[in-house]
Amino acid sequence: MPLVLILGSHVAGSRVGGTLASLALAQSPMKIDPVHVPTTLLGRHPGWGPPGGGPVSAALFAGMLEGIAANGLFAMVDGVLTDYFASPEQVQIAALAIDAVKSANPKAIVLVDPVLGDAPGGLYVGQGVANALGEHLVPRADFLTPNLWELGYLTQTTPQNLQQIHYAATALGRPSLISSVEKDREIGGLLVDGSRAWLSSHPKSPAPPKGTGDLMATMFLAHLIDGRAAPQAMALALAGVSYAVQRAQEWGAQELPIVAAGFEAWRAEPLALTEVS
């Protein structure tokens, strides 16, 4: 049974971050076992208003990882998924945990979702967290999944079209799936791996629930663990995101219906792939 170590937020009343990843992975056809170590404990997504709760201390975060390691689980980890971090110290602890996982199982896939901010608001983590992510986690990633704004922040560019996005993503030095890429009234992802890039997209929703990027990263990692090539993993992941967003709109759901629609989302037909130059 595959196992994924999730280092990210726990948001009790919203389907985002590590909470979303745990629920989604548990429903996957691959029967992936989530091990979630929270970086923050919140009642709801901050987009709804004051979320309640607060960050997990670095000592508590490290202690949970020590307990997991002591139980021999690092050698069983098939993938590591990171998302939101509340402090630079957490990022540094996460980097050490990734090193330990890779030492125990070199085949483990590390996917870093560099949660930094988004348009139009910009950076919504502290500058220290942003710096630490670039220094400690980006170099350790096997795959990165920044949104378009985060790509620009990490590369100090402002890419406007597919060619510019491709060029900027190569500067990251890691295969990267860029989310929130728009083209011809559609939205989706551009997967960049060196000189090659693939686009996969679906109709844009006027007001999708929060968490679509989190779901994309989670499903992308799961399909990679299942042995899919990265372009196909992207097409399958974005199909699942599109399915979940459609169900949310049909049902009037304010959060992504990860439990109600998750099983079918994993079985959605992959979106079309276009290789771009």
C-alpha positions as a printed Julia matrix, in Angstrom:
277×3 Matrix{Float64}:
   0.0    0.0     0.0
   1.56   3.35   -1.04
   2.2    5.94    1.65
   2.49   9.72    1.27
   3.93  12.03    3.9
   2.01  15.32    3.86
   3.62  18.4     5.38
   1.04  21.16    5.34
  -1.98  22.83    6.82
  -4.86  21.21    8.67
  -8.03  23.24    8.05
 -10.94  21.57    9.81
 -13.87  23.24    8.08
 -12.45  23.8     4.59
 -11.26  21.44    1.9
  -7.78  22.83    1.3
  -4.16  22.04    2.09
  -3.15  18.89    3.89
  -6.72  18.22    4.96
  -7.8   18.04    1.32
  -4.78  15.91    0.4
  -5.49  13.37    3.15
  -9.14  12.98    2.15
  -8.38  12.78   -1.57
  -5.56  10.25   -1.27
  -7.6    7.98    0.95
 -10.22   7.75   -1.81
  -7.81   7.13   -4.66
  -7.94   3.86   -6.62
  -4.3    3.39   -5.6
  -5.39   3.2    -1.94
  -2.71   5.64   -0.84
  -2.25   5.92    2.92
  -1.8    9.57    4.04
   0.44  10.54    6.96
  -0.29  14.19    7.66
   1.96  16.33    9.83
   0.25  19.72   10.19
   2.03  23.05    9.96
  -0.99  25.01   11.16
  -4.35  24.2    12.77
  -7.2   26.33   11.47
 -10.97  26.24   11.67
 -11.59  27.46    8.12
  -9.84  28.94    5.11
  -8.72  32.54    5.82
 -10.58  33.6     2.68
 -13.82  33.2     4.66
 -12.64  35.54    7.42
 -10.72  35.01   10.68
  -9.91  31.29   10.54
  -9.43  30.51   14.21
  -6.57  28.36   15.45
  -2.97  29.12   14.64
   0.44  27.81   13.62
   2.02  24.64   14.97
   5.24  25.34   16.85
   8.48  24.24   15.26
   9.18  21.99   18.24
   5.81  20.25   17.94
   6.2   19.89   14.19
   9.66  18.36   14.6
   8.5   16.11   17.4
   5.72  14.6    15.3
   8.2   13.84   12.53
  10.57  12.26   15.05
   7.78   9.96   16.19
   6.98   8.94   12.62
  10.65   8.27   11.93
  11.02   6.27   15.13
   8.26   3.97   13.95
  10.2    3.18   10.79
   7.73   4.86    8.46
  10.22   6.96    6.47
  11.43   3.84    4.66
   7.82   3.15    3.62
   7.17   6.61    2.2
   6.51   6.6    -1.57
   5.93  10.33   -1.84
   6.29  13.57    0.1
   3.84  16.42   -0.48
   4.49  19.86    0.97
   2.19  22.86    0.91
   1.74  25.69    3.44
   4.39  26.5     6.05
   3.9   28.9     8.93
   7.55  29.64    9.76
  11.06  29.38    8.28
  11.92  26.89   11.04
   9.2   24.55    9.81
  10.65  24.71    6.29
  14.11  23.79    7.58
  12.66  20.88    9.58
  10.77  19.72    6.51
  13.98  19.79    4.48
  15.69  17.52    7.03
  12.71  15.16    6.96
  12.86  15.01    3.16
  16.55  14.15    3.36
  15.78  11.38    5.83
  13.01   9.98    3.63
  15.25  10.03    0.56
  18.01   8.32    2.52
  15.6    5.58    3.62
  13.91   5.26    0.22
  15.69   6.97   -2.69
  12.72   6.2    -4.98
  10.34   8.37   -2.95
   8.92  11.23   -5.06
   9.13  14.67   -3.49
   6.53  17.14   -4.72
   6.9   20.67   -3.41
   3.87  22.89   -3.83
   5.52  26.24   -3.03
   2.6   27.97   -1.35
   3.6   31.63   -1.39
   0.74  33.7    -2.74
  -1.45  34.38   -5.75
  -2.8   37.17   -7.9
  -4.1   39.73   -7.21
  -3.11  39.78   -3.54
   0.5   38.7    -3.94
   2.58  37.2    -1.15
   0.55  35.82    1.77
   3.3   34.08    3.72
   6.07  35.81    5.63
   9.18  36.85    3.75
  11.23  34.45    5.85
   9.03  31.53    4.78
   9.29  32.57    1.14
  13.08  32.78    1.35
  13.34  29.44    3.14
  11.18  27.7     0.54
  13.43  28.89   -2.25
  16.59  27.96   -0.37
  15.67  24.63    1.21
  12.73  23.0    -0.58
  12.92  23.96   -4.25
  16.36  22.27   -4.62
  15.04  19.11   -2.93
  11.96  18.75   -5.13
  11.54  16.09   -7.77
   8.54  18.09   -9.02
   7.26  21.6    -8.32
   3.67  22.81   -8.67
   3.65  26.62   -8.39
   0.78  28.69   -9.66
   1.58  31.31  -12.27
   2.1   34.07   -9.71
   4.4   31.85   -7.62
   6.41  30.97  -10.71
   6.94  34.67  -11.32
   7.92  35.25   -7.7
  10.42  32.38   -7.59
  12.05  33.37  -10.89
  11.68  37.15  -10.57
   9.87  37.28  -13.91
   6.4   38.22  -15.15
   5.59  35.55  -17.75
   2.59  36.45  -19.91
   2.35  33.71  -22.54
   3.14  30.02  -22.89
   6.63  30.59  -24.25
   7.51  32.96  -21.41
   6.06  30.56  -18.83
   8.11  27.73  -20.34
  11.28  29.81  -20.25
  10.7   30.93  -16.65
   9.91  27.4   -15.44
  13.17  26.04  -16.82
  15.0   28.41  -14.47
  13.59  26.46  -11.51
  15.81  23.53  -12.48
  13.12  20.95  -11.71
  10.22  19.49  -13.69
   7.36  21.85  -12.9
   3.6   21.8   -13.33
   2.46  25.4   -13.47
  -1.18  25.85  -12.47
  -3.62  28.68  -13.28
  -2.36  28.93  -16.86
  -5.04  30.46  -19.1
  -5.44  30.1   -22.85
  -8.48  30.72  -25.07
 -10.96  31.01  -22.17
  -9.67  27.8   -20.62
  -7.52  27.22  -17.57
  -5.21  24.39  -16.7
  -1.57  23.5   -16.32
   1.66  23.7   -18.25
   4.11  20.91  -17.46
   7.68  21.96  -18.15
  10.56  19.49  -18.2
  13.64  21.08  -19.69
  13.13  21.87  -23.38
   9.73  20.15  -23.52
   6.38  21.42  -22.32
   2.81  20.11  -22.4
  -0.44  22.0   -21.94
  -3.69  20.53  -20.6
  -6.74  22.67  -19.87
 -10.48  22.74  -19.25
 -13.23  25.4   -19.35
 -12.68  28.13  -16.8
 -15.12  28.35  -13.91
 -16.29  31.87  -12.94
 -15.9   31.22   -9.21
 -14.27  27.89   -8.31
 -13.95  26.91   -4.64
 -10.6   27.27   -2.9
  -8.26  24.3    -3.06
  -8.09  23.53   -6.77
  -4.31  23.91   -6.81
  -4.02  21.67   -3.75
  -6.16  19.0    -5.41
  -4.15  19.2    -8.63
  -0.85  18.72   -6.78
  -2.25  15.83   -4.73
  -3.68  13.96   -7.71
  -0.58  14.65   -9.81
   1.66  13.08   -7.15
  -0.66  10.09   -6.76
  -0.59   9.36  -10.48
   3.2    9.71  -10.53
   3.46   7.18   -7.69
   1.18   4.91   -9.71
   3.79   4.9   -12.48
   2.24   7.38  -14.9
   4.48   9.55  -17.04
   4.35  13.17  -15.89
   2.33  14.52  -18.86
  -0.33  11.85  -18.42
  -0.33  12.36  -14.65
  -1.07  16.05  -15.27
  -3.9   15.28  -17.71
  -5.49  12.91  -15.21
  -5.04  15.29  -12.28
  -6.59  18.23  -14.09
  -9.48  16.05  -15.22
 -10.15  15.23  -11.58
  -9.99  18.9   -10.6
 -12.38  19.85  -13.4
 -14.81  17.13  -12.33
 -14.77  18.26   -8.69
 -15.3   21.91   -9.66
 -18.23  20.99  -11.9
 -19.87  19.02   -9.11
 -19.35  21.91   -6.69
 -21.15  24.25   -9.07
 -23.98  21.82   -9.73
 -24.53  21.18   -6.03
 -24.01  24.76   -4.88
 -21.11  23.65   -2.68
 -18.92  26.39   -1.23
 -16.05  23.95   -0.68
 -14.66  21.33   -3.03
 -16.78  18.17   -2.56
 -13.76  15.95   -2.01
 -15.68  13.17   -0.31
 -18.92  13.31   -2.31
 -17.25  13.61   -5.72
 -13.78  12.27   -4.99
 -14.3    8.66   -6.01
 -15.58   9.64   -9.46
 -13.02  12.43   -9.83
 -10.22   9.88   -9.74
 -11.86   8.07  -12.66
 -12.44  11.09  -14.89
 -11.2   10.72  -18.44
  -7.82  12.46  -18.87
  -7.86  15.84  -20.54
  -6.23  16.35  -23.91
  -2.5   17.02  -24.0
  -0.8   19.43  -26.38
   2.97  19.66  -26.62
   4.0   23.28  -26.99
   7.27  24.77  -28.15
